Coordinates of C-alpha atoms in Angstrom, one line a residue:
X1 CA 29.3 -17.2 42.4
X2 CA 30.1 -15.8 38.8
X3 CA 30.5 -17.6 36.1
X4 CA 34.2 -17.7 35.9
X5 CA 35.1 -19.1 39.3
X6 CA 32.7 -21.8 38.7
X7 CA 34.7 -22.3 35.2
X8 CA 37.8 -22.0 37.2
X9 CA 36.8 -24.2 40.3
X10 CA 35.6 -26.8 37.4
X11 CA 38.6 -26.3 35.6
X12 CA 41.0 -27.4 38.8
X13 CA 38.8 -30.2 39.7
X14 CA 39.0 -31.9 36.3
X15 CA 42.4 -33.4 35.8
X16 CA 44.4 -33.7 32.1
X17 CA 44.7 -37.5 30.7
X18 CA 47.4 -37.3 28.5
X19 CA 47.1 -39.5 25.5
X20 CA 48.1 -42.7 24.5
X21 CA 47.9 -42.3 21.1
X22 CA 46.6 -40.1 18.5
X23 CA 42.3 -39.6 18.6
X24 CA 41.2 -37.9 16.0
X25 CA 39.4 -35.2 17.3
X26 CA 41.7 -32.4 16.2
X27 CA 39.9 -32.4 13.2
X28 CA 37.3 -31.1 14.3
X29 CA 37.7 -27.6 13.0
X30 CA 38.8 -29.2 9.8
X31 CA 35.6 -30.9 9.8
X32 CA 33.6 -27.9 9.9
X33 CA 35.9 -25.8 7.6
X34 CA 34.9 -28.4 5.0
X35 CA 31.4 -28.9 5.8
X36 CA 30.8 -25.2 5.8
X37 CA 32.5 -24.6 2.7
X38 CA 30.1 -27.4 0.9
X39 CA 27.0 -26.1 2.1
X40 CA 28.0 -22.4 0.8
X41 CA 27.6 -19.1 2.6
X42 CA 25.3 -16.2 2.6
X43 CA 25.6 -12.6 2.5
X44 CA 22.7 -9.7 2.2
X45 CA 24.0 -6.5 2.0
X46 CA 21.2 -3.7 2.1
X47 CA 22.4 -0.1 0.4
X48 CA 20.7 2.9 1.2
X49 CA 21.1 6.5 -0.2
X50 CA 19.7 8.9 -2.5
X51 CA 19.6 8.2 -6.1
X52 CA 23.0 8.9 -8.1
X53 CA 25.4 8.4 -5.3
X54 CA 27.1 5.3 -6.9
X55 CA 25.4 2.5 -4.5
X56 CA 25.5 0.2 -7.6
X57 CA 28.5 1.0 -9.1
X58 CA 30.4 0.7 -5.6
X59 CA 28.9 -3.0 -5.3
X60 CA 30.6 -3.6 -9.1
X61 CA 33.6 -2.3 -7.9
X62 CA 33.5 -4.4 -4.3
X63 CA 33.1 -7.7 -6.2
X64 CA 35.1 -7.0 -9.4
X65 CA 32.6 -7.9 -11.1
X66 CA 29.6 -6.2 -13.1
X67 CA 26.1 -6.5 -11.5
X68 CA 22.7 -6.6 -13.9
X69 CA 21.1 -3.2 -13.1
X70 CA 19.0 -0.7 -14.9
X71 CA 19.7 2.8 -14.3
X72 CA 16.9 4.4 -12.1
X73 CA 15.1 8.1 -12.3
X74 CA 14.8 10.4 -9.3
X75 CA 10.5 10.5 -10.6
X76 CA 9.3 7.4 -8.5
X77 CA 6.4 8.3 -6.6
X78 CA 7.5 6.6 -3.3
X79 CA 10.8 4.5 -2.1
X80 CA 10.6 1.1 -3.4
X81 CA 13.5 -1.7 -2.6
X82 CA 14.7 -3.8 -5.5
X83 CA 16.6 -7.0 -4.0
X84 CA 19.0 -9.4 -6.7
X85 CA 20.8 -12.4 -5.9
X86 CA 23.5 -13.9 -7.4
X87 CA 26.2 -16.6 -7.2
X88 CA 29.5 -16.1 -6.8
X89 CA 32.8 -18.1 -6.9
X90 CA 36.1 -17.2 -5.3
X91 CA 38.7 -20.1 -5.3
X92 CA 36.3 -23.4 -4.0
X93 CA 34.3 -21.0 -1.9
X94 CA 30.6 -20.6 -3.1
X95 CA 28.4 -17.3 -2.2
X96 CA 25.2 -16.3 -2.6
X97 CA 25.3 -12.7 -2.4
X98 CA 22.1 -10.8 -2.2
X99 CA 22.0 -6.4 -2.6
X100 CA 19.1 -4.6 -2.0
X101 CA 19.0 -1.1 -3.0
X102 CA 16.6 1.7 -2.4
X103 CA 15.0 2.9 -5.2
X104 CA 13.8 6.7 -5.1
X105 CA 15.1 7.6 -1.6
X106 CA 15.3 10.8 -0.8
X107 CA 13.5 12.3 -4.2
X108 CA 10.0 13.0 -2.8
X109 CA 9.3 16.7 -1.6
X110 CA 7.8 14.8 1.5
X111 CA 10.2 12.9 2.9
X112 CA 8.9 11.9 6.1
X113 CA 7.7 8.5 5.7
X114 CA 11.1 7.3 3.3
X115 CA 12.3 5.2 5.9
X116 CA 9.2 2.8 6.6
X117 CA 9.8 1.2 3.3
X118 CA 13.2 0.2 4.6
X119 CA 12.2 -1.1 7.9
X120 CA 8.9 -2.9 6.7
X121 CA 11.4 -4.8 4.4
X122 CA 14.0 -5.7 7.5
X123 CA 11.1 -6.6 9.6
X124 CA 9.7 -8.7 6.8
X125 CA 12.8 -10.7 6.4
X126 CA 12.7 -11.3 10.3
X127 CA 9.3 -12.3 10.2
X128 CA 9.7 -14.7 7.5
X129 CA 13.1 -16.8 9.3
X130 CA 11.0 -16.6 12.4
X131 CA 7.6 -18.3 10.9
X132 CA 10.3 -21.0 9.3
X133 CA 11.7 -21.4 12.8
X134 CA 7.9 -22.1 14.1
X135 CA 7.3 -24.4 11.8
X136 CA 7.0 -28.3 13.4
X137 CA 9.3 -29.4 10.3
X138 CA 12.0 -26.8 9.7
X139 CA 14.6 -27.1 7.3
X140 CA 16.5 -24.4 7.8
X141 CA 20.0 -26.0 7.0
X142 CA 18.7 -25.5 3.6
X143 CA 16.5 -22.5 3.8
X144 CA 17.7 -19.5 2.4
X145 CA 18.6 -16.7 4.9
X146 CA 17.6 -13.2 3.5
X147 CA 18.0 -11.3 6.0
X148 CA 20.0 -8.3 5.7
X149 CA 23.6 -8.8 7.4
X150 CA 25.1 -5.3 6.8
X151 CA 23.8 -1.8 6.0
X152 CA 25.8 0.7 3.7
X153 CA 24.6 4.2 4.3
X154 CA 25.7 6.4 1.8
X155 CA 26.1 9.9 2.6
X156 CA 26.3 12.6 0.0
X157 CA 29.1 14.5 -0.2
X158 CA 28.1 17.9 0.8
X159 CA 31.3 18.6 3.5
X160 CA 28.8 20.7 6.2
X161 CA 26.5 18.1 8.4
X162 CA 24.3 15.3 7.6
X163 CA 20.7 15.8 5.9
X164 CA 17.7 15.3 8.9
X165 CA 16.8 12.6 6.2
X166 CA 20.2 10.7 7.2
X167 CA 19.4 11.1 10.9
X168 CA 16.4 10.0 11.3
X169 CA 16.5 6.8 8.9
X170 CA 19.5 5.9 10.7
X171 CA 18.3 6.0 13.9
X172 CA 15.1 3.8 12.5
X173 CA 17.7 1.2 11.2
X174 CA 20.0 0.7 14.5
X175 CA 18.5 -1.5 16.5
X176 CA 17.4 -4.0 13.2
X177 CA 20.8 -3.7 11.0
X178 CA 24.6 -3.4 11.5
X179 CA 24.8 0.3 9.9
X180 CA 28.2 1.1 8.0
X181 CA 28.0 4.7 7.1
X182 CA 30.5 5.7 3.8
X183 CA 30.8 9.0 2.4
X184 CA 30.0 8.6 -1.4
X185 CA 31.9 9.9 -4.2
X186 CA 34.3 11.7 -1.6
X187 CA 36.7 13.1 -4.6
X188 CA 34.0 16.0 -4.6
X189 CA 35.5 17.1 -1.7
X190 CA 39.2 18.3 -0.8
X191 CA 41.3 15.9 1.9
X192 CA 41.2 19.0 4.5
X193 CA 37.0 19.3 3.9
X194 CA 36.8 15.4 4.0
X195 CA 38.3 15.1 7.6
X196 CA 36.3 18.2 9.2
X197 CA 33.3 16.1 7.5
X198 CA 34.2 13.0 8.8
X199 CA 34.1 14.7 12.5
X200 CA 31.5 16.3 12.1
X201 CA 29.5 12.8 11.1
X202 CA 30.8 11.2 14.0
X203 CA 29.6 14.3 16.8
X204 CA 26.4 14.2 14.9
X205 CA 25.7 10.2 15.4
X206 CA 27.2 10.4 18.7
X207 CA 24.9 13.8 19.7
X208 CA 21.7 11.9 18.5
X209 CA 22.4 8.4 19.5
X210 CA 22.9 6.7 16.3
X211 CA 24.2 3.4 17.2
X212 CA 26.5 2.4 14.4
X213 CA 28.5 -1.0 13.6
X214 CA 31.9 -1.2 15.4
X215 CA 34.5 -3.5 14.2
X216 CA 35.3 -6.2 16.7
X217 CA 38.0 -5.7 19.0
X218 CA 37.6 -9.1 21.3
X219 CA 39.0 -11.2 19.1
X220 CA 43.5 -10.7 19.1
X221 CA 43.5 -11.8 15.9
X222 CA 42.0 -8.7 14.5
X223 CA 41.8 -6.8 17.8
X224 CA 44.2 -4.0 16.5
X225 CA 43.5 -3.2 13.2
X226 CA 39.5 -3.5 13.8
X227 CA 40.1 -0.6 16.6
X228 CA 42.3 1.0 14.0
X229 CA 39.3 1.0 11.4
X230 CA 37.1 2.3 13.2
X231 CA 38.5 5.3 14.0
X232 CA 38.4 5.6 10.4
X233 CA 34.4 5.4 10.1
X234 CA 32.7 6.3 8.2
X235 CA 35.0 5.4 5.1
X236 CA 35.3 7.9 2.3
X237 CA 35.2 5.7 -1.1
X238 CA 35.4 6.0 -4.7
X239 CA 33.5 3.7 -6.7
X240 CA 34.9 2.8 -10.7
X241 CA 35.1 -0.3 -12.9
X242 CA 36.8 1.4 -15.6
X243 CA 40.8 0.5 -16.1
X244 CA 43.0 2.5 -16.1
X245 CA 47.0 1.8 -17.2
X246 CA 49.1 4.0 -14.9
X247 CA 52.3 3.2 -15.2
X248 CA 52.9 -0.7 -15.9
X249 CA 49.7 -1.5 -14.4
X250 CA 46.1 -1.6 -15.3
X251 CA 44.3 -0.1 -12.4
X252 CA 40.5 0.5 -12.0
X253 CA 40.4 4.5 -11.5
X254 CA 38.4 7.8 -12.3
X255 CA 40.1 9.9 -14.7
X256 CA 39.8 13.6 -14.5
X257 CA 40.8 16.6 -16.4
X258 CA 43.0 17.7 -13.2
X259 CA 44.4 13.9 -13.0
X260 CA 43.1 10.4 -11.7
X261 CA 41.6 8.9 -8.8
X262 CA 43.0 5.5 -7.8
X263 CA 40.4 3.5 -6.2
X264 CA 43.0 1.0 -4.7
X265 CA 45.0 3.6 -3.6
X266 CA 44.5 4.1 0.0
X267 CA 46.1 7.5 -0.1
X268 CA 43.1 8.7 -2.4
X269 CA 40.1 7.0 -0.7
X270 CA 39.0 4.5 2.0
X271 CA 38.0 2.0 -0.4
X272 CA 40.5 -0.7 0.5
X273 CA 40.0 -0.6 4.2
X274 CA 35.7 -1.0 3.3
X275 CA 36.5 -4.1 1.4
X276 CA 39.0 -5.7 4.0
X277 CA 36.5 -4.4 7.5
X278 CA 33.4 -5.6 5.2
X279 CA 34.5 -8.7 3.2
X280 CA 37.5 -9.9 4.3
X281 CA 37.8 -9.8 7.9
X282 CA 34.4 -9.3 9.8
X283 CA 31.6 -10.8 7.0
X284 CA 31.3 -13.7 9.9
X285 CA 30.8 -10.9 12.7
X286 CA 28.3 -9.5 10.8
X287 CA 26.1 -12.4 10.1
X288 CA 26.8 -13.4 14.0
X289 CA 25.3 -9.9 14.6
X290 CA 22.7 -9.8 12.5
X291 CA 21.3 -13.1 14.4
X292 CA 22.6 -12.7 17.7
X293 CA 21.9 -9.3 18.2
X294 CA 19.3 -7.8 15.7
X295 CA 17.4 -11.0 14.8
X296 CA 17.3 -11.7 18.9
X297 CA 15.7 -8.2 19.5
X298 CA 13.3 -9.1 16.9
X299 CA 12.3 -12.5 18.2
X300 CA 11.5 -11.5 21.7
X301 CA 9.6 -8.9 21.0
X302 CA 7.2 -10.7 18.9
X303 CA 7.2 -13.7 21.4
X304 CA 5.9 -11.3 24.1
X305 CA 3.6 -9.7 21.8
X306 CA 2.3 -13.4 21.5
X307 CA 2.3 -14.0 25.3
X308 CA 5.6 -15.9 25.3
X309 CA 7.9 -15.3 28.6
X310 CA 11.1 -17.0 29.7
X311 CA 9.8 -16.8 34.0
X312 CA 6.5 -16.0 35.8
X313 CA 6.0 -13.0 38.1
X314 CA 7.5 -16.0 40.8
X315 CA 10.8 -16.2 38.5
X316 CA 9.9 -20.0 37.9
X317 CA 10.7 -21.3 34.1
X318 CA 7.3 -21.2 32.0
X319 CA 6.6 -24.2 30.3
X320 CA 6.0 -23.9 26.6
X321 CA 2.7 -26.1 26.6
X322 CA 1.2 -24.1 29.4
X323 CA 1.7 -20.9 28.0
X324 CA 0.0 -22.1 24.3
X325 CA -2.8 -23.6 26.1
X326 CA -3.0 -20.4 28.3
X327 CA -2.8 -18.5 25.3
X328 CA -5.2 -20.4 23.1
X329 CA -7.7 -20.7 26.0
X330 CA -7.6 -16.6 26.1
X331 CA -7.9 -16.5 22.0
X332 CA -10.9 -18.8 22.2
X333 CA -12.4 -16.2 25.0
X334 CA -11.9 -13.7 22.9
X335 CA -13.0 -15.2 19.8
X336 CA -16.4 -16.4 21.9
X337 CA -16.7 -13.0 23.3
X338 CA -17.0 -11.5 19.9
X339 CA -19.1 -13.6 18.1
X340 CA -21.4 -13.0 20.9
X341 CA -21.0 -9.0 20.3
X342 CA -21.8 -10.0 17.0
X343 CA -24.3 -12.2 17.6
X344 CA -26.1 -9.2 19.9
X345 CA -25.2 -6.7 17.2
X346 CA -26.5 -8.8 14.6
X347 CA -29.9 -9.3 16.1
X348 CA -29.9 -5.4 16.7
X349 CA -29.4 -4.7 13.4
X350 CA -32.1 -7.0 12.5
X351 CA -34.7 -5.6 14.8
X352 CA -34.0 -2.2 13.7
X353 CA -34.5 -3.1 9.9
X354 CA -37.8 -5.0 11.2
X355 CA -38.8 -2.0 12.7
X356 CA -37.6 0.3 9.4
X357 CA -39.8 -2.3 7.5
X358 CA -42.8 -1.7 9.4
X359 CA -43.2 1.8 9.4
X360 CA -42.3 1.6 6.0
X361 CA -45.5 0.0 5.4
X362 CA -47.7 1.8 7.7
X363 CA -46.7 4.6 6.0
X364 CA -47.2 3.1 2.1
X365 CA -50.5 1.9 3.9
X366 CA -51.5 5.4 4.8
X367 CA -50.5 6.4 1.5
X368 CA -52.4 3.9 -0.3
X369 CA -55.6 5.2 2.0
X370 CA -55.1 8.5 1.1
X371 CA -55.1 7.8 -2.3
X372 CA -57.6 5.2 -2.6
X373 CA -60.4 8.4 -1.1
X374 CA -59.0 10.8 -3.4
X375 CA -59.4 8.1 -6.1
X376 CA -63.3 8.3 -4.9
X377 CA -64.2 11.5 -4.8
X378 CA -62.2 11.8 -8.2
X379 CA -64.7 9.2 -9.6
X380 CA -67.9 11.1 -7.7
X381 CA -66.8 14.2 -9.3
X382 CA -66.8 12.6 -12.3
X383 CA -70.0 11.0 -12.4
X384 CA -71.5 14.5 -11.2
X385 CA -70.1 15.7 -14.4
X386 CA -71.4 13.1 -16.5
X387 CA -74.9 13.2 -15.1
X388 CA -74.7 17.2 -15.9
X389 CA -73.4 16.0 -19.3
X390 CA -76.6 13.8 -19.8
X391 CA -79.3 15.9 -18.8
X392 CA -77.7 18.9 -21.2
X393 CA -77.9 16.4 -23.9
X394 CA -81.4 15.4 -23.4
X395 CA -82.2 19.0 -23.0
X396 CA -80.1 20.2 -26.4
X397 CA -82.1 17.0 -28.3
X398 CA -85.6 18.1 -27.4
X399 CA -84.5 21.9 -28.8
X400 CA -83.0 20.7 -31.8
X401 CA -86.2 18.2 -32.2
X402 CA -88.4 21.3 -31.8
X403 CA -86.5 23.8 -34.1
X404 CA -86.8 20.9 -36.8
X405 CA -90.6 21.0 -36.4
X406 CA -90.4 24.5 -36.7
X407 CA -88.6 24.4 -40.0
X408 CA -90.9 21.9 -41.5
X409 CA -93.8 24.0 -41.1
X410 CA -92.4 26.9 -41.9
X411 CA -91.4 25.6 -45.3
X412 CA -94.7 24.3 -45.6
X413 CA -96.1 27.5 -45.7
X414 CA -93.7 28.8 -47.4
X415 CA -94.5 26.7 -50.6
X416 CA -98.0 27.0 -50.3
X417 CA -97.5 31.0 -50.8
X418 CA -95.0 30.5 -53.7
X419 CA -98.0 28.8 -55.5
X420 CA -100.0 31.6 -54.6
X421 CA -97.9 34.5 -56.2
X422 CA -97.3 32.0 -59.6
X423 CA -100.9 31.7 -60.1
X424 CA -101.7 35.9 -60.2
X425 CA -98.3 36.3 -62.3
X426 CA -99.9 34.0 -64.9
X427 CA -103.4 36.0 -64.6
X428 CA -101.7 39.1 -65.2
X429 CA -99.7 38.3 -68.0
X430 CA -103.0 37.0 -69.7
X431 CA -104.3 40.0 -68.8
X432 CA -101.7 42.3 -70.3
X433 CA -100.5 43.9 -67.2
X434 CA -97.0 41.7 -66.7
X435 CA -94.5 45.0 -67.6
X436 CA -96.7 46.7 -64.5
X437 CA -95.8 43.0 -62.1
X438 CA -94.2 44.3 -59.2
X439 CA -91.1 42.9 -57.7
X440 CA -92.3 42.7 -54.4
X441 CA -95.7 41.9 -55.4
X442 CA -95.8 39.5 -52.5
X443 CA -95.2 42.2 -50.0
X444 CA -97.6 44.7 -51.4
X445 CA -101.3 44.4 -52.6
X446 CA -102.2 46.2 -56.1
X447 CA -105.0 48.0 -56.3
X448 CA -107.1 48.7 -59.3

């Protein structure tokens, strides 16, 4: 039986007790208007497109008011997301308003890997709600929700097709963000250029299965002009917070030497029907789908990584406690598995350096044994050579002793003979004869 004819067979068993009185209960819806507008809401808008499109600028000009922001370069090595938070005040309504902008996207001559930035940050925002949800003691009436409730893809105004950059990081973003794609600055183009663009944008999601946000049309309320809008997506806008005075009024506009672009004129850009679809009629939708659809998708699909599942194989309900303990059970398996591994590899290792070790000494042992015998027959040698040394010595001392011997006899006689040859020069010059002495009178003998 569906659903509804068990709401409607309900519905015509119960019976209506009309009052006696007034109850209170009315107020209900009172009661959570007020609490809701105590507590404050949230909003996280993420804007992504290339640097000078006017993402910042547009965000002035959506809040009337004027965001702190430093003007970025198109030289940043890689895409880098720069979130701010502020606090806003409309009437007694309190929001805290967080935009994230991509810094650097699209200015890298590789531009393959620009979206994983984006996505690592979405994922990270998931990831931290869902650890809050985990925890045993969760606050989360009072945690701060940062995750991203509504994507503005800008798309440059080129009037041919969108940039495979624009493609692909949207199709990365659909199933993790409610995409809103707006043509930026679309007073570069003329009105006949900007409608063959805008059907071209929309045959080129539709051809590549971009999913897109599309405004609520369940609710009557809004039903009409929500199906209205979006045959309007995406919304060409004009960003300004300068004033202009045309005519009695002060209007914020662009001024141009051809003439000026109202930004509130509805004839001149989409930039009224962007606020109203983003701000003041669907900001709850989003935040509803950014939980209930994107958040969800996230949820489960880290739960079944963990081994969470709603039913067994036998489509019973799975009990929470049996599934941890089945799970922690496996982990501790595992865990004991690989300290065993690592245990085993560990005592590998070990014998292997054990083994290293050993032949490293055999071998310094061999070496030390080769050395130590060429040490020895280094010091025979030597000794061979001293020995050698000694007996030339003792052989080179008995020469010298005998030449010394020699020379002392021989200048024994020497003297002797010198005596000789003075005595016959003193007989000779007694005798008259020393003019006739002979120099080499002791060579020669004279003869008389």
């Amino acid at each position: 039986m569906a659903a509804a004819d068990i709401a409607r067979q309900v519905g015509e068993d119960c019976r209506t007790v009309p009052l006696a009185g007034h109850v209170g209960f009315d107020s209900l819806p009172d009661q959570l208007v007020n609490k809701s507008v105590s507590q404050g809401f949230c909003f996280n808008i993420l804007c992504v497109g290339e640097t000078g499109l006017g993402k910042s600028t547009l965000m002035d000009t959506l809040f009337n008011t004027k965001f702190e922001g430093e003007p970025t370069t198109h030289t940043q090595p890689g895409v880098q997301l720069r979130s701010s938070t502020y606090d806003l005040q409309e009437s007694n309504v309190g929001l805290k308003l967080t935009i994230v902008s991509t810094v650097g996207f699209g200015d890298q001559i590789n531009k393959e890997d620009s979206y994983k930035p984006i996505v690592e940050f979405i994922d990270a925002q998931f990831e931290a709600y869902l650890q809050e949800e985990l925890k045993i003691r969760r606050v989360l009436h009072s945690y701060h929700d940062s995750r991203i409730h509504a994507c503005l893809y800008f798309i440059a105004p080129t009037g041919h097709s969108l940039k495979s950059l624009d493609l692909v990081t949207m199709k990365k973003l659909d199933s993790k963000v409610n995409i809103i794609p707006i043509i930026a600055k679309s007073d570069a183009i003329s009105k006949s250029e900007l409608a063959k663009f805008k059907i071209k944008i929309t045959s080129e999601l539709v051809s590549n299965g971009v999913q897109i946000y599309q405004f609520p049309t369940d609710d009557e309320s809004v039903a009409e002009i929500n199906g209205t809008m979006n045959a309007h997506l995406p919304f060409a806008v004009v960003g300004s917070t300068e004033e202009v005075k045309i005519g009695n009024k002060m209007m914020r506009a662009r001024q141009y030497p051809w003439g000026t672009v109202q930004v509130e004129n509805e004839a001149h850009c989409d930039f009224v029907k962007l606020r109203e679809m983003l701000i003041r009629i669907n900001m709850e939708d989003l935040r509803e789908q950014t939980h209930a659809r994107h958040y969800e998708l996230y949820r489960r699909c880290k739960l079944e990584e963990m081994g969470f599942k709603d039913t067994d194989p036998d489509s019973k309900p799975f009990s929470l406690q049996e599934t941890y303990e089945a799970k922690r059970n496996e982990f501790l398996g595992e865990l004991q598995k690989k300290e065993e591994e690592m245990r085993q590899m560990f005592v590998q290792r070990v014998k292997e350096k054990e083994a290293e070790l050993k032949e490293a000494e055999k071998e310094l042992h061999e070496k030390f044994d080769r050395l130590k015998k060429l040490h020895q027959e280094e010091k025979k040698k030597l000794e061979d050579k001293k020995k050698c040394l000694d007996e030339e010595m003792n052989a080179f001392k008995q020469r010298k002793a005998a030449a010394e011997l020699l020379q002392s006899q021989g200048s024994q006689a020497g003297g002797s003979q010198t005596l000789k040859r003075d005595k016959e020069k003193k007989n000779w010059q007694r005798s008259g004869f020393d003019a006739y002495w002979p120099a080499d009178r002791g060579k020669y003998r004279v003869t008389m």
